GROMACS .gro file of C-alpha atoms in nm:
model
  212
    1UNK     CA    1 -12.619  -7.676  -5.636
    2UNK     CA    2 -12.560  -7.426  -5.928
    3UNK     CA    3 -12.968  -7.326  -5.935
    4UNK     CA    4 -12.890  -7.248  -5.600
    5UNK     CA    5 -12.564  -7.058  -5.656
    6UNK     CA    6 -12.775  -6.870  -5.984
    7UNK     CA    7 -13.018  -6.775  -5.727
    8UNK     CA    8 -12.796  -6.573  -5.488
    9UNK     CA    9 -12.637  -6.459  -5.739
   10UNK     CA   10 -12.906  -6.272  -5.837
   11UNK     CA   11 -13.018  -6.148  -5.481
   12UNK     CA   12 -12.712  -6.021  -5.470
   13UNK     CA   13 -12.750  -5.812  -5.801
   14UNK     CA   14 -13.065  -5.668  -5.686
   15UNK     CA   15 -12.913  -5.630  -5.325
   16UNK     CA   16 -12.642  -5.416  -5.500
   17UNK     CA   17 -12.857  -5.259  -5.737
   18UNK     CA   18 -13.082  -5.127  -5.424
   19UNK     CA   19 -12.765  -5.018  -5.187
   20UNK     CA   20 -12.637  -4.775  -5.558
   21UNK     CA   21 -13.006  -4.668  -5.555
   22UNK     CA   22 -13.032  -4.554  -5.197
   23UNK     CA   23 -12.677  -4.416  -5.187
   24UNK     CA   24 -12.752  -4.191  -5.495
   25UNK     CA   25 -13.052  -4.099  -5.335
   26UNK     CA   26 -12.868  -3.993  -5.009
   27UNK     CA   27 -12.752  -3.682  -5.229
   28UNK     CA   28 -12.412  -3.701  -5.076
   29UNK     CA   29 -12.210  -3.848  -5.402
   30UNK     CA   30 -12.270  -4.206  -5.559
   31UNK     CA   31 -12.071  -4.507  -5.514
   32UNK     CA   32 -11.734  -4.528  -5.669
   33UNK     CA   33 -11.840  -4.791  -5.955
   34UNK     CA   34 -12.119  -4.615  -5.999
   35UNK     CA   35 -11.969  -4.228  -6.031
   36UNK     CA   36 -11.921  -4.255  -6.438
   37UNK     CA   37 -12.259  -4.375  -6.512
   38UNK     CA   38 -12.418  -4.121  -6.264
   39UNK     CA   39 -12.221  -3.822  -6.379
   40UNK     CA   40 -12.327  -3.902  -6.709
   41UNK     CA   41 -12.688  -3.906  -6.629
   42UNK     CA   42 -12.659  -3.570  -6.469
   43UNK     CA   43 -12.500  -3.435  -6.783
   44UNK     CA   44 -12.737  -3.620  -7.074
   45UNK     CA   45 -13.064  -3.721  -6.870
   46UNK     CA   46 -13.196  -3.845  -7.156
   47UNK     CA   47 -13.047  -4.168  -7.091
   48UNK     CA   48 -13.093  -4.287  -6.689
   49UNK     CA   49 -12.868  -4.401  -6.469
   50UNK     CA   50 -12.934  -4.782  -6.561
   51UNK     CA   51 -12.895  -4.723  -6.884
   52UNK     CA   52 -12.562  -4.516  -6.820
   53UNK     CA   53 -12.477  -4.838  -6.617
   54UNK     CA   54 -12.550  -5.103  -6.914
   55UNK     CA   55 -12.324  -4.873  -7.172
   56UNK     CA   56 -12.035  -4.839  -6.883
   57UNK     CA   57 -12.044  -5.235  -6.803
   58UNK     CA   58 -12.024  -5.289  -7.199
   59UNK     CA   59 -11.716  -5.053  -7.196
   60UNK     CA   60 -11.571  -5.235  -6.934
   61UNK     CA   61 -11.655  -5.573  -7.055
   62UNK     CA   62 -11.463  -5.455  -7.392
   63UNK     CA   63 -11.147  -5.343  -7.181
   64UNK     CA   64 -11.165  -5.672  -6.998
   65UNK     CA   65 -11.143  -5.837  -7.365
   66UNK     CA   66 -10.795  -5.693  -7.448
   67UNK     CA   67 -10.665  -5.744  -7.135
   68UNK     CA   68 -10.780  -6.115  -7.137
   69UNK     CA   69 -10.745  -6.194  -7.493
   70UNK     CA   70 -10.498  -6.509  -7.466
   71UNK     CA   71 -10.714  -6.653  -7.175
   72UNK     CA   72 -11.065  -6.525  -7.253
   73UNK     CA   73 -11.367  -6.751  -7.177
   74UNK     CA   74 -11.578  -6.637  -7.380
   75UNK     CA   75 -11.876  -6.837  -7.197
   76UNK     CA   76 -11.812  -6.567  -6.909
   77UNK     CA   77 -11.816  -6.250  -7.113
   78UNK     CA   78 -12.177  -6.357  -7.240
   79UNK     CA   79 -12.293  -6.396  -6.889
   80UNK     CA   80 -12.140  -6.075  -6.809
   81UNK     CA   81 -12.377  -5.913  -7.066
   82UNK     CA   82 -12.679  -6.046  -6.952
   83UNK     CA   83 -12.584  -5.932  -6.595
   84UNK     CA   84 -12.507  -5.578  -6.725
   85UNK     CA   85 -12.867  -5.604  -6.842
   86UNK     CA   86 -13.012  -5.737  -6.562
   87UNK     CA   87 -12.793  -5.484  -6.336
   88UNK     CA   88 -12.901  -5.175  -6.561
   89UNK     CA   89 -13.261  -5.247  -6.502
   90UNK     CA   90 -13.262  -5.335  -6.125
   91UNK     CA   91 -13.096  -5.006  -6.066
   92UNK     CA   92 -13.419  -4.845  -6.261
   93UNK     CA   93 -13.642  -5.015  -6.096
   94UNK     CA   94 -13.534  -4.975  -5.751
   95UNK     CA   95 -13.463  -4.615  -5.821
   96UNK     CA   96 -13.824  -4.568  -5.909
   97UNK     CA   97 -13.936  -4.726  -5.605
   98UNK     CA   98 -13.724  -4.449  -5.419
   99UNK     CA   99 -13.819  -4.178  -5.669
  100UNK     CA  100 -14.046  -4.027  -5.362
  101UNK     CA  101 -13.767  -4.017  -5.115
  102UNK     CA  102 -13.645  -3.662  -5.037
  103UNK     CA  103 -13.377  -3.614  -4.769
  104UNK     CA  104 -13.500  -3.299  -4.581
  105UNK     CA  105 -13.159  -3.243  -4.372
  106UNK     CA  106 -12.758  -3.385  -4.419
  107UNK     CA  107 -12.803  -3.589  -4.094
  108UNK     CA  108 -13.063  -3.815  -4.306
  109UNK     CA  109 -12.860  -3.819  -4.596
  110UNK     CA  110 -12.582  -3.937  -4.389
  111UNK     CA  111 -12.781  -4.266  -4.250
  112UNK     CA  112 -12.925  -4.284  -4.590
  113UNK     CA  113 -12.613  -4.295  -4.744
  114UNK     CA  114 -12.497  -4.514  -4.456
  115UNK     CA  115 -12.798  -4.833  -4.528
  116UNK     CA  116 -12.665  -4.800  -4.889
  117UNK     CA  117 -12.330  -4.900  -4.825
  118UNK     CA  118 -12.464  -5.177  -4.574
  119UNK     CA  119 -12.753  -5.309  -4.854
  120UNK     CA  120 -12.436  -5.266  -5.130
  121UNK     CA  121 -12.175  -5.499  -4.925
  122UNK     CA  122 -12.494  -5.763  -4.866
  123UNK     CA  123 -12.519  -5.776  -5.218
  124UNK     CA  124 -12.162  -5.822  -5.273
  125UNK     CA  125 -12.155  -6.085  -4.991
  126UNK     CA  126 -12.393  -6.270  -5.179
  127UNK     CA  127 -12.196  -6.236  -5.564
  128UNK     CA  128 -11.905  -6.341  -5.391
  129UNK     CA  129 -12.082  -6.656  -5.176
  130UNK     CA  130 -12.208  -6.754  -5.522
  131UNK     CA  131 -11.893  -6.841  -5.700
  132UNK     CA  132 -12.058  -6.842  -6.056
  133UNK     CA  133 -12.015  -6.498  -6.210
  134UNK     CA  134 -11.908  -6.098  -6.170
  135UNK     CA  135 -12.041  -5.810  -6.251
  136UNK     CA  136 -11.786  -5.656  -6.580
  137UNK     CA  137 -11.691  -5.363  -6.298
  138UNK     CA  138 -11.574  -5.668  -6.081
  139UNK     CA  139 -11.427  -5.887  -6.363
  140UNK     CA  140 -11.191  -5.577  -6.531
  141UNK     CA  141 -11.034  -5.516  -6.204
  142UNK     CA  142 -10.999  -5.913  -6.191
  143UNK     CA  143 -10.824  -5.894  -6.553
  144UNK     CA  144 -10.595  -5.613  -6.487
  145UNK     CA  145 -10.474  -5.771  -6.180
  146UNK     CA  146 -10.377  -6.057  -6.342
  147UNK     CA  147 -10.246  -5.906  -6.677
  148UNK     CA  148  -9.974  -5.702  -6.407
  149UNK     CA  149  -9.934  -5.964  -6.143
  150UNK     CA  150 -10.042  -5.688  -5.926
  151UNK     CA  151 -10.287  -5.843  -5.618
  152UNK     CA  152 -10.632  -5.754  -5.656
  153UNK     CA  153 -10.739  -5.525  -5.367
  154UNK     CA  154 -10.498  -5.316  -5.526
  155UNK     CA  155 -10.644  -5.257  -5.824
  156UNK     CA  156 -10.956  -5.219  -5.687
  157UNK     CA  157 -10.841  -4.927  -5.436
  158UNK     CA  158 -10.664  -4.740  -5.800
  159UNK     CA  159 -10.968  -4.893  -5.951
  160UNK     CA  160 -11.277  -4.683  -5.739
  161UNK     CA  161 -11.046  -4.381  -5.683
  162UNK     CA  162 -11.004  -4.351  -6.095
  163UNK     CA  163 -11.351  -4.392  -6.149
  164UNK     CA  164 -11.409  -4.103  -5.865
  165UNK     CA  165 -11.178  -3.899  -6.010
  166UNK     CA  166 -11.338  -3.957  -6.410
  167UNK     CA  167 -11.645  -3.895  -6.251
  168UNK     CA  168 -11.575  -3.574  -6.046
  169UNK     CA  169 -11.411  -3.436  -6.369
  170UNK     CA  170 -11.725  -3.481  -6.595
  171UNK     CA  171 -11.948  -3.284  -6.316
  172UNK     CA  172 -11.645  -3.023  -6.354
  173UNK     CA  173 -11.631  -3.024  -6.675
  174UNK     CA  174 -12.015  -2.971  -6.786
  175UNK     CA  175 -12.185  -2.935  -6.460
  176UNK     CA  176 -11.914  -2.693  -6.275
  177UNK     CA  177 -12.030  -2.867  -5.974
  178UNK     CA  178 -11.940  -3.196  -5.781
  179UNK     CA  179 -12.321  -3.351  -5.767
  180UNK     CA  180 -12.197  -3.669  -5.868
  181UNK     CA  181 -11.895  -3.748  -5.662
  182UNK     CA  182 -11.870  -3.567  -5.286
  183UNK     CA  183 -11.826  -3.727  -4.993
  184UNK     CA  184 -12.036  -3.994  -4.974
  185UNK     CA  185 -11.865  -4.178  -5.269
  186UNK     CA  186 -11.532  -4.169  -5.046
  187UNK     CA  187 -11.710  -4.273  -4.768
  188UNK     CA  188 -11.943  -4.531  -4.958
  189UNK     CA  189 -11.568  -4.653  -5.094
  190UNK     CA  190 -11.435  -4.699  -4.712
  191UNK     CA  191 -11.728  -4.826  -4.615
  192UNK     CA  192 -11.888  -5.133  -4.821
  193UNK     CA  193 -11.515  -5.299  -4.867
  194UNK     CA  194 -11.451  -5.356  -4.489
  195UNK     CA  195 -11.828  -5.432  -4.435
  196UNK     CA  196 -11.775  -5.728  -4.704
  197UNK     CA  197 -11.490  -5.836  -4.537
  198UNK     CA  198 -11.657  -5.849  -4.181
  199UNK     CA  199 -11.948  -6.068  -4.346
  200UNK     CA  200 -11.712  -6.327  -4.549
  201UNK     CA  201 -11.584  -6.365  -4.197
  202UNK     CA  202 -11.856  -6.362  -4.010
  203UNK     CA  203 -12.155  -6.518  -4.205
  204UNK     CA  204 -11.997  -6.707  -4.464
  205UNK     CA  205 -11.916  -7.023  -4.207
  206UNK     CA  206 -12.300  -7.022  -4.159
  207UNK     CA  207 -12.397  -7.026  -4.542
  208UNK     CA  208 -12.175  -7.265  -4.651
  209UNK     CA  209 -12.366  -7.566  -4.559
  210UNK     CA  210 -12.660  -7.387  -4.824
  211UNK     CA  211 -12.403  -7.436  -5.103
  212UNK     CA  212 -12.308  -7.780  -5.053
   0.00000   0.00000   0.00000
């Protein structure tokens, strides 16, 4: 059922909207797709993290264009937009809910940071169980791996340690600090890929009869 398929698609958004909230809010360095946007927000905090997010997917959703541009459906880009949106304003909202949450030692941080990856690879358990659409962060990779031939966990690995890298050099750069990337984006980076894995091999035998 595609209403169906819609529908976890979008508790997966929020799922992975709440797991980028909760690991920025560990204090212990963002998530690797999310280390550009947050930098940024640290250096103009006029714009929040959300909105850093919408103008990053956008970016991405243009590079995806040229490296697609003999196969591009254009039906998909569209959707992407609307789940840049959608994805922006999630990460708003659930970072308002967490706007009280302090961590008063590095211990809490850590489990913090920890739940994050766990609520980021549930959300990405449920985009990929959906089969209807990705987020633009999850369709560039997708592009570049087939413009190169080059297999796609990969690009994601050179992918999420760019992005780290951009991101840790913009805190450098105008921050002189690493608030943005430290070791929690490594470890949110080891973390949520092998947790995915574990759940499309554990749990996606018992959801498939919900998407038949």
């Amino acid at each position: 059922m595609i209403v169906w398929r819609y529908f976890l698609l979008l508790v997966g958004l929020f799922f992975n909207a709440l797991g980028v909230s909760l690991v920025t809010k560990a204090a212990l360095g963002t998530s690797p797709l999310a280390a550009i946007p947050y930098s940024l927000s640290l250096v103009v905090s006029q714009l929040s993290l959300g909105e850093w997010t919408i103008i990053f997917s956008l970016f991405l959703i243009v590079g995806q264009i040229l490296f697609e541009i003999d196969q591009l459906k254009w039906s998909e880009i569209m959707v992407e937009i609307l789940l840049s949106f959608i994805f922006g304003d999630l990460i708003d909202w659930t970072m308002s809910w967490l706007r009280h949450v302090i961590m008063q030692n590095y211990w809490q941080s850590l489990l913090l940071l920890l739940f994050g990856c766990l609520v980021i690879s549930l959300g990405a358990y449920f985009e990929v169980i959906a089969d209807v659409a990705m987020l633009p962060g999850d369709a560039f990779v997708r592009a570049i791996s087939r413009y190169f031939n080059i297999e796609y966990g990969k690009i994601r690995v050179m992918s999420d340690i760019s992005m780290s890298v951009i991101g840790a050099i913009i805190c450098l750069t105008f921050l002189s600090n690493l608030s943005g990337v430290r070791e929690g984006t490594l470890i949110s980076a080891l973390v949520v890929g092998n947790l995915v894995k574990l759940l499309l091999k554990v749990a996606k035998p018992l959801t498939a009869e919900l998407l038949k």
